[in-house]
Every structure is written in C-alpha cells, then in structure tokens.
C-alpha cells in the first residue's frame, strides 16, 4: 500500500514536519507519537499536507484571482481589509477539494470510525505552516469546526478551514509578522472530538502569564467547551501548581480562584457542523471548581512533561472528556510573550496620585495608560475607532485585532486572564482590564480615563488622566550587599512580580493581609457561626464558605494557599511568616468578629500577639493558623517557611506558645522548622539571652520597640511629635538586640521602614552588623544601593554568592 500524498496520521508526523502540516498539527503529532508513553493523552487524528492546499488552488486555477483580491491591500484600512478578505475566502471556498484529496480525507475518516466507533464526532482545526512558532503565535487566526459527522459535512468543514486562511485577522497578522500570503499553506487537523461539552476544558501555561514567573503552571478552566475561555465570554476558574515542589514529590494545588463561569458551550441537539451554543451554567456548577485537585495535578504534570520535551515555556489547550473521564491535550504551542521578557531589566509603572475608580477587573500586564474612552458594541463600529483611544467593549474576538493594536488600553466586561483580549493585550504590550462586569454601562464614550494594571491582580479604571511615571532598573548592575536585603510582603497577588527584585527572601510576610482580603471573617466566627449574633454576618459567612466542608477548612485552605504563593514565589529563599498580629479592634472589624473580641481602651498594648495564642478566647483560632502553616510546609512542601511569633512579652509566655505549637504539629527543629520572634518589647532586649534559647532568630520591629521604649502611643496623633525611631535610646535597644543575637548565634534582622526613610538609620544598622533588613518592595532598590555605598565606606565587599 502506497503512502498517502495529501494526508498524514498523527503517529507519522512530528515537529520536523511544520512545513508539511503546520505548527499545530506537527505539535499534535509530536505529542501523540513521542509523549503518549509518558501519560500524555492526545486524541488520534490526521492532517492534510501543505501540498494538498497548493494542489487545491492549482487545480481550480485560483491563484491569479487570489493575488488580484489582495493586491495593493492596506491592512490598516479596516473596511477595505474586510472587503478583500471576504473575496479571498470566497475564491478559496469556491475552489472545492479535488477528488484525489477528498478520497484520502474520507479514508482517514473511516480509520477514525474504526478506532472510535461509527458515531465518532470530529474536531476540524486549521494549522497554518507558519503558526505556533517560538517567535510568532497565530492563535485563533483561522477557524475550528466542532462536532462534525458524516463525509459530506467533513469535506465542507475542510473547505471552510482552507478559506479561513484569509480571515481579516489572519491577513493582518501575516502582514505584521512579515509573512508572504502565497508562501504559507494551510493544513487541516482532523481528530476525534473530546466531549468536553459534558465536562470541562481550558488552557494551561507553564509560567505565570502576567509576571513571567517560570516556577508555576497556571491552569484556567470552565465547564463545557474551551472557546468561551479563549473568546473571553466567561470568567474561568484558575489554579496554580508549583513546579519545584511537584518535582520533589509533593502533590498540592498552590493556589486557586473560582470564576463566575456564567455560561458554558455545549453541542446543539442533532448538530452536525460547528453546531454549538451557550447555555447558562447551572448554579451548582458555577459555585464549584470545574476540576478536582487530582485533575489539576494530573494536568500540571502533563504540562511540565510537555515543557521539558519542547525545552521552552508552553501554551497548552486541554479538554476533559465527559464520557471516559480522561484529560486530553488538544494543542500545545510555544508561549511567545511572558517568556521573552528580559529577566535582568525591571520596568515599573507608578501612579503619582489617585482618582475615582470607575471600574475594576483582572489586570493584564503591569502598565498604565491614558486615553479617551471609545465604546464598541459590534464589529461594524470598528472602523470608527481611533489610535490612542481606550477600547471599551463586552468581549473581543480575533476579528478585533487590527484595532486592538492601536488602542492605548483595553477594558472588557467579560473574560479572564487567558481570554482573547488578555492574550492579545499581552502580546501587544497594551494594559487591559478584563472581566469588569459592567464597563460598557458605567463608562461613557469620550471621557478621559487612566487604565492601571500596576497595582497587583486587580486592574483599575480611574476617572481622568492620572499622572504616572516609569522606573527602569538593570538588575545585573546591582551587586549583593554583605547585609542581606529582604522584602516585606503580605499580598500574594504581588508575590511573583516582587520576586524579580534583588532580594534574599521575605523578612516579613504579614498573615493579617491574607486574613483580611482573602478570608474576611474572624477565625472564631468561622468555627462557631452559631455564636455570631448579626444575621447579615452569618449569611455572609455561609456564602463565603460555600463549597467547603466547614469554616475551618475554608480558613486553612485560603490561608495556606496565600502564604504558599508567597513562599513559592521566593523558593528556596527563606520566607518569614508572622503569625496573626491583629489588635482587638482590628479582629473585631472582621466579619462576625465583634462578639469574640473585648473592647479595650488601648488595643496597641492589649490582647495581641502571643498572649492570644494559648488563651481560651483564641486558642481554637490559633490552631487554625497552625494547621494552615503545617499544610504549607508538610503537604505543599514549602519548607522555606520560617514562623515568627509577634509581641512575645515574657519568656514563660514564649515557652507556653511553643509547647502549644508542638501539640499542633509544629515542633521547632522538626523537618527543619525554624521559629523566630519579633523583638519589639524592651523585655525582649533585656532578657535576650533567655529568649535566644527558645528561638532561631529575632526580627526587630522598630515601630513597637520605639513605642515602648519612648512610652509613645503610635496611634495617638497628639504625641506623634515624640515618636522617633532614631532616638538614641531606641538605637541603643537595637544595638543590644543585634549584639545579643550574635552572641547567641541566632539571626538578627529588622523589618520596618526606618532604613528606607532615613539613610542615617540604614548606616547605623550596617555599622552594628545586623544580618538583614526587610523592606517594602518600593524601597528595595534604593536602599540596596545605599547599603552598598555604606559597606564600601566601611571596607566591606559585596557578596559573591550566585
């Protein structure tokens, strides 16, 4: 039997065949033939060849007409582009498919029916011979047809695929990339369709798409077929898995976020060709994740296998079959945006002021832009868009790309971080805020806006043109001081991006930030909702914990994933996590907290820190904190986490709390666990030798130490003039603490803004030999440079460690 000339099955093609079957089909063949043995599932199928495409045009004598249709085209003239592209598609579709090609296609279809059964439905997908290359992504440029059954419908889908090589977006993209329209062919991938319409689907990236952080797999998913995610029609679920700990054998989801998933795409009853439609997602499905932890981890493992095989970060499409329960990989291409950023240069956008926030959504990128709002409701209005405007719309599709490249910023009602608008915005370097829910109704055409994606995971649209500036730093030019420079961080959303700063780890991870922003409720209220008197608060707690076994599991998972994200971002550097240090008035402001907290005249000196941990009023809450930290270290494998106790008043108190931690599974020294204490009470300094026997290090809290050394309530504006961290008495306390740590062979650090705000304080800390300073991210670079200068004056050389 002679080999087919115009079609090739997946088991006979690989990445060396891009010129024959296009990047998409070559990759499917590569995975099917090379990675199946490693547990990567790819639906079987076959591809038409580039020769088939050229033969189709030649047989119909269509080349001259096609060239004439595109001659003199200006792709920036949207109206002309649309007209010419439509004519080109008519020419290609009208060329038909010669019998010698169609017979091979039908023969391949018969083989798939023999393998999967006569009722097998097909996915018919386009694969251009210049797409999915490391330097050029043609994602979504051509058409896909789903649920195709029967030979006639298959051949018609193939004709439509051929014609889609000349969609407006595909033509525009080729011009931008410098590709010749007539040297590129289109290969068609014909494969078993995965029944994700009765399960779930989505995309996976082998890095974080916003920051370029490469130690995680990011998975987005939703119920039904994946087109809704790519098109931005829904807000999907998101999951992160940490690669280094996964490779070390740990199996835990690092972080997750549930999406609204308002609609899902399903097959239409009796449909035969691309016959799908959206239905409202049932409430029960909207409120639960579309993948189990087991599926997330299986998919992350597959993504890492694919990345290793290709040797570069990858953009992967997956689909879970609702019939056999298997997760299939239906596409894998090189990631072409985040992975190409320079790791040695940091460009930071900083707002100079603030204004009214008119809309919020998911931030795409980390830039800020100004522009006049232009609301576009449909394709017919695209020609009205002017360069430099802010594109405001419900959602985007590939047809919108010609105007998206001219936008100052993009704002959509719908979509997540892997939707079409987000993917294109990243590639273009345009800030985008997606999934606002209501931008088209709350914003007005013509109004001046500032779109900011420089404030973490939440993107904001401000009224007017708010001033901003950029800061560029070449990291390779900054040496490492002998004094270690660490960062203060409480926001997991900023962790990946912040990790690129020159640093020696996290000197203070504030647990309170995660409890306030991600958990929102008082730990005791979660444990005992029946004791919450306020009915509205009880209802809100019920809503918060929906989908969890109980309030305790909600707290432990949310807190562990927040801290875990910070620990993963800086892995394997140390991350010092301070156990909760709310004051009673701050605890009371948490949802349901009022009934669990006493009223104090001076909460700053009251029931706070270590005194709470073994007290009957909060002992159960502390147990939840410890359970979360135990999960981070033991189940997630992030043993770079160091625990720190705040406001430890007495040695006896420290002994009791450490014993309580041991009862809860956190024994100092076990599995390398280190426990620090905050040094912020004069008694900590006076009895430093006794405290040092119980802890592995001290972090000097200059704010509280100043308050208690000078007797100044730092919450009181009346005596604020007497609050000064540079007072000689405070500096002497710090010196004695550093000397005590050195004498006892334990770590000394300071977590506070004093060395950032006052150069003389930074000099003092270096002079007395402190081991580390922990600073807010915005002052790391300037303080690092200052410390290097001080050390040079003292004759100390920068560190040479890698």
PDB file of N, CA and C in Angstrom, residues 31 35 38-41 204-206 216-219 240-243 245-247 250-253 291 293-309 314 316 318 327 329:
ATOM      1  N   UNK A  31       3.412  15.074  20.061  1.00  0.00           N
ATOM      2  CA  UNK A  31       2.971  14.585  21.363  1.00  0.00           C
ATOM      3  C   UNK A  31       2.355  13.203  21.272  1.00  0.00           C
ATOM      4  N   UNK A  35       5.065  11.356  23.285  1.00  0.00           N
ATOM      5  CA  UNK A  35       4.759  11.559  24.701  1.00  0.00           C
ATOM      6  C   UNK A  35       3.640  10.676  25.234  1.00  0.00           C
ATOM      7  N   UNK A  38       4.489   8.651  28.106  1.00  0.00           N
ATOM      8  CA  UNK A  38       4.703   9.370  29.363  1.00  0.00           C
ATOM      9  C   UNK A  38       3.389   9.880  29.961  1.00  0.00           C
ATOM     10  N   UNK A  39       2.274   9.350  29.485  1.00  0.00           N
ATOM     11  CA  UNK A  39       0.982   9.679  30.071  1.00  0.00           C
ATOM     12  C   UNK A  39       0.301  10.899  29.495  1.00  0.00           C
ATOM     13  N   UNK A  40       0.765  11.362  28.330  1.00  0.00           N
ATOM     14  CA  UNK A  40       0.119  12.490  27.671  1.00  0.00           C
ATOM     15  C   UNK A  40      -0.908  11.936  26.691  1.00  0.00           C
ATOM     16  N   UNK A  41      -2.184  12.305  26.890  1.00  0.00           N
ATOM     17  CA  UNK A  41      -3.262  11.794  26.043  1.00  0.00           C
ATOM     18  C   UNK A  41      -3.608  12.829  24.970  1.00  0.00           C
ATOM     19  N   UNK A 204      -3.602  25.861  29.720  1.00  0.00           N
ATOM     20  CA  UNK A 204      -2.563  25.786  30.754  1.00  0.00           C
ATOM     21  C   UNK A 204      -1.302  26.438  30.213  1.00  0.00           C
ATOM     22  N   UNK A 205      -0.679  27.250  31.037  1.00  0.00           N
ATOM     23  CA  UNK A 205       0.598  27.871  30.690  1.00  0.00           C
ATOM     24  C   UNK A 205       1.651  27.367  31.670  1.00  0.00           C
ATOM     25  N   UNK A 206       2.850  27.125  31.187  1.00  0.00           N
ATOM     26  CA  UNK A 206       3.898  26.621  32.074  1.00  0.00           C
ATOM     27  C   UNK A 206       4.708  27.767  32.682  1.00  0.00           C
ATOM     28  N   UNK A 216       5.852  28.061  38.059  1.00  0.00           N
ATOM     29  CA  UNK A 216       4.484  27.589  38.267  1.00  0.00           C
ATOM     30  C   UNK A 216       3.851  27.183  36.938  1.00  0.00           C
ATOM     31  N   UNK A 217       2.835  26.343  37.058  1.00  0.00           N
ATOM     32  CA  UNK A 217       1.913  26.064  35.952  1.00  0.00           C
ATOM     33  C   UNK A 217       0.610  26.783  36.285  1.00  0.00           C
ATOM     34  N   UNK A 218       0.101  27.573  35.348  1.00  0.00           N
ATOM     35  CA  UNK A 218      -1.176  28.264  35.508  1.00  0.00           C
ATOM     36  C   UNK A 218      -2.215  27.564  34.649  1.00  0.00           C
ATOM     37  N   UNK A 219      -3.301  27.122  35.270  1.00  0.00           N
ATOM     38  CA  UNK A 219      -4.370  26.415  34.565  1.00  0.00           C
ATOM     39  C   UNK A 219      -5.651  27.227  34.684  1.00  0.00           C
ATOM     40  N   UNK A 240      -2.970  27.293  40.313  1.00  0.00           N
ATOM     41  CA  UNK A 240      -1.516  27.298  40.179  1.00  0.00           C
ATOM     42  C   UNK A 240      -0.943  26.048  40.823  1.00  0.00           C
ATOM     43  N   UNK A 241       0.095  25.503  40.205  1.00  0.00           N
ATOM     44  CA  UNK A 241       0.853  24.391  40.784  1.00  0.00           C
ATOM     45  C   UNK A 241       2.331  24.787  40.740  1.00  0.00           C
ATOM     46  N   UNK A 242       3.044  24.572  41.835  1.00  0.00           N
ATOM     47  CA  UNK A 242       4.450  24.948  41.957  1.00  0.00           C
ATOM     48  C   UNK A 242       5.330  23.815  41.436  1.00  0.00           C
ATOM     49  N   UNK A 243       6.120  24.106  40.418  1.00  0.00           N
ATOM     50  CA  UNK A 243       6.909  23.062  39.759  1.00  0.00           C
ATOM     51  C   UNK A 243       7.976  22.420  40.653  1.00  0.00           C
ATOM     52  N   UNK A 245       8.306  21.953  43.908  1.00  0.00           N
ATOM     53  CA  UNK A 245       7.802  21.031  44.929  1.00  0.00           C
ATOM     54  C   UNK A 245       7.062  19.853  44.290  1.00  0.00           C
ATOM     55  N   UNK A 246       6.442  20.075  43.134  1.00  0.00           N
ATOM     56  CA  UNK A 246       5.824  18.958  42.404  1.00  0.00           C
ATOM     57  C   UNK A 246       6.907  17.956  42.014  1.00  0.00           C
ATOM     58  N   UNK A 247       8.024  18.462  41.493  1.00  0.00           N
ATOM     59  CA  UNK A 247       9.123  17.584  41.097  1.00  0.00           C
ATOM     60  C   UNK A 247       9.709  16.848  42.298  1.00  0.00           C
ATOM     61  N   UNK A 250       5.719  16.378  46.028  1.00  0.00           N
ATOM     62  CA  UNK A 250       4.545  16.899  46.733  1.00  0.00           C
ATOM     63  C   UNK A 250       3.392  17.084  45.742  1.00  0.00           C
ATOM     64  N   UNK A 251       2.199  16.845  46.203  1.00  0.00           N
ATOM     65  CA  UNK A 251       1.027  16.937  45.330  1.00  0.00           C
ATOM     66  C   UNK A 251      -0.031  17.825  46.000  1.00  0.00           C
ATOM     67  N   UNK A 252       0.089  19.121  45.736  1.00  0.00           N
ATOM     68  CA  UNK A 252      -0.866  20.070  46.309  1.00  0.00           C
ATOM     69  C   UNK A 252      -1.058  21.222  45.326  1.00  0.00           C
ATOM     70  N   UNK A 253      -2.289  21.691  45.226  1.00  0.00           N
ATOM     71  CA  UNK A 253      -2.562  22.894  44.434  1.00  0.00           C
ATOM     72  C   UNK A 253      -2.032  24.077  45.229  1.00  0.00           C
ATOM     73  N   UNK A 291     -12.513  21.523  37.936  1.00  0.00           N
ATOM     74  CA  UNK A 291     -11.562  20.414  38.018  1.00  0.00           C
ATOM     75  C   UNK A 291     -11.350  20.049  39.485  1.00  0.00           C
ATOM     76  N   UNK A 293      -8.852  18.557  42.514  1.00  0.00           N
ATOM     77  CA  UNK A 293      -7.415  18.715  42.761  1.00  0.00           C
ATOM     78  C   UNK A 293      -6.627  17.634  42.032  1.00  0.00           C
ATOM     79  N   UNK A 294      -7.150  16.424  42.014  1.00  0.00           N
ATOM     80  CA  UNK A 294      -6.472  15.323  41.328  1.00  0.00           C
ATOM     81  C   UNK A 294      -6.297  15.643  39.844  1.00  0.00           C
ATOM     82  N   UNK A 295      -7.337  16.193  39.221  1.00  0.00           N
ATOM     83  CA  UNK A 295      -7.249  16.545  37.808  1.00  0.00           C
ATOM     84  C   UNK A 295      -6.263  17.692  37.584  1.00  0.00           C
ATOM     85  N   UNK A 296      -6.298  18.692  38.469  1.00  0.00           N
ATOM     86  CA  UNK A 296      -5.375  19.833  38.342  1.00  0.00           C
ATOM     87  C   UNK A 296      -3.936  19.341  38.382  1.00  0.00           C
ATOM     88  N   UNK A 297      -3.639  18.471  39.321  1.00  0.00           N
ATOM     89  CA  UNK A 297      -2.275  17.985  39.476  1.00  0.00           C
ATOM     90  C   UNK A 297      -1.860  17.092  38.310  1.00  0.00           C
ATOM     91  N   UNK A 298      -2.795  16.289  37.824  1.00  0.00           N
ATOM     92  CA  UNK A 298      -2.509  15.456  36.658  1.00  0.00           C
ATOM     93  C   UNK A 298      -2.201  16.329  35.441  1.00  0.00           C
ATOM     94  N   UNK A 299      -2.995  17.369  35.271  1.00  0.00           N
ATOM     95  CA  UNK A 299      -2.812  18.275  34.140  1.00  0.00           C
ATOM     96  C   UNK A 299      -1.509  19.060  34.273  1.00  0.00           C
ATOM     97  N   UNK A 300      -1.182  19.493  35.492  1.00  0.00           N
ATOM     98  CA  UNK A 300       0.079  20.206  35.708  1.00  0.00           C
ATOM     99  C   UNK A 300       1.265  19.311  35.389  1.00  0.00           C
ATOM    100  N   UNK A 301       1.183  18.042  35.791  1.00  0.00           N
ATOM    101  CA  UNK A 301       2.253  17.107  35.467  1.00  0.00           C
ATOM    102  C   UNK A 301       2.416  16.932  33.962  1.00  0.00           C
ATOM    103  N   UNK A 302       1.281  16.864  33.257  1.00  0.00           N
ATOM    104  CA  UNK A 302       1.332  16.741  31.798  1.00  0.00           C
ATOM    105  C   UNK A 302       1.964  17.986  31.177  1.00  0.00           C
ATOM    106  N   UNK A 303       1.587  19.147  31.680  1.00  0.00           N
ATOM    107  CA  UNK A 303       2.143  20.406  31.153  1.00  0.00           C
ATOM    108  C   UNK A 303       3.648  20.462  31.359  1.00  0.00           C
ATOM    109  N   UNK A 304       4.114  20.014  32.525  1.00  0.00           N
ATOM    110  CA  UNK A 304       5.556  20.024  32.798  1.00  0.00           C
ATOM    111  C   UNK A 304       6.291  19.036  31.897  1.00  0.00           C
ATOM    112  N   UNK A 305       5.670  17.896  31.630  1.00  0.00           N
ATOM    113  CA  UNK A 305       6.266  16.918  30.706  1.00  0.00           C
ATOM    114  C   UNK A 305       6.404  17.512  29.308  1.00  0.00           C
ATOM    115  N   UNK A 306       5.351  18.195  28.872  1.00  0.00           N
ATOM    116  CA  UNK A 306       5.373  18.826  27.552  1.00  0.00           C
ATOM    117  C   UNK A 306       6.439  19.916  27.494  1.00  0.00           C
ATOM    118  N   UNK A 307       6.533  20.717  28.548  1.00  0.00           N
ATOM    119  CA  UNK A 307       7.541  21.780  28.584  1.00  0.00           C
ATOM    120  C   UNK A 307       8.948  21.199  28.517  1.00  0.00           C
ATOM    121  N   UNK A 308       9.194  20.148  29.268  1.00  0.00           N
ATOM    122  CA  UNK A 308      10.520  19.522  29.237  1.00  0.00           C
ATOM    123  C   UNK A 308      10.836  18.992  27.848  1.00  0.00           C
ATOM    124  N   UNK A 309       9.841  18.408  27.209  1.00  0.00           N
ATOM    125  CA  UNK A 309      10.073  17.839  25.883  1.00  0.00           C
ATOM    126  C   UNK A 309      10.433  18.917  24.868  1.00  0.00           C
ATOM    127  N   UNK A 314       5.367  26.730  27.500  1.00  0.00           N
ATOM    128  CA  UNK A 314       4.342  26.328  26.544  1.00  0.00           C
ATOM    129  C   UNK A 314       2.966  26.875  26.915  1.00  0.00           C
ATOM    130  N   UNK A 316      -0.835  25.645  26.334  1.00  0.00           N
ATOM    131  CA  UNK A 316      -1.442  24.335  26.090  1.00  0.00           C
ATOM    132  C   UNK A 316      -2.962  24.421  26.206  1.00  0.00           C
ATOM    133  N   UNK A 318      -6.380  22.123  26.821  1.00  0.00           N
ATOM    134  CA  UNK A 318      -6.776  20.815  27.336  1.00  0.00           C
ATOM    135  C   UNK A 318      -8.300  20.692  27.314  1.00  0.00           C
ATOM    136  N   UNK A 327      -8.376  13.427  30.634  1.00  0.00           N
ATOM    137  CA  UNK A 327      -7.976  14.770  30.219  1.00  0.00           C
ATOM    138  C   UNK A 327      -7.063  14.643  29.003  1.00  0.00           C
ATOM    139  N   UNK A 329      -4.856  16.508  25.795  1.00  0.00           N
ATOM    140  CA  UNK A 329      -4.173  17.698  25.302  1.00  0.00           C
ATOM    141  C   UNK A 329      -4.556  17.862  23.838  1.00  0.00           C
TER     142      UNK A 329
END
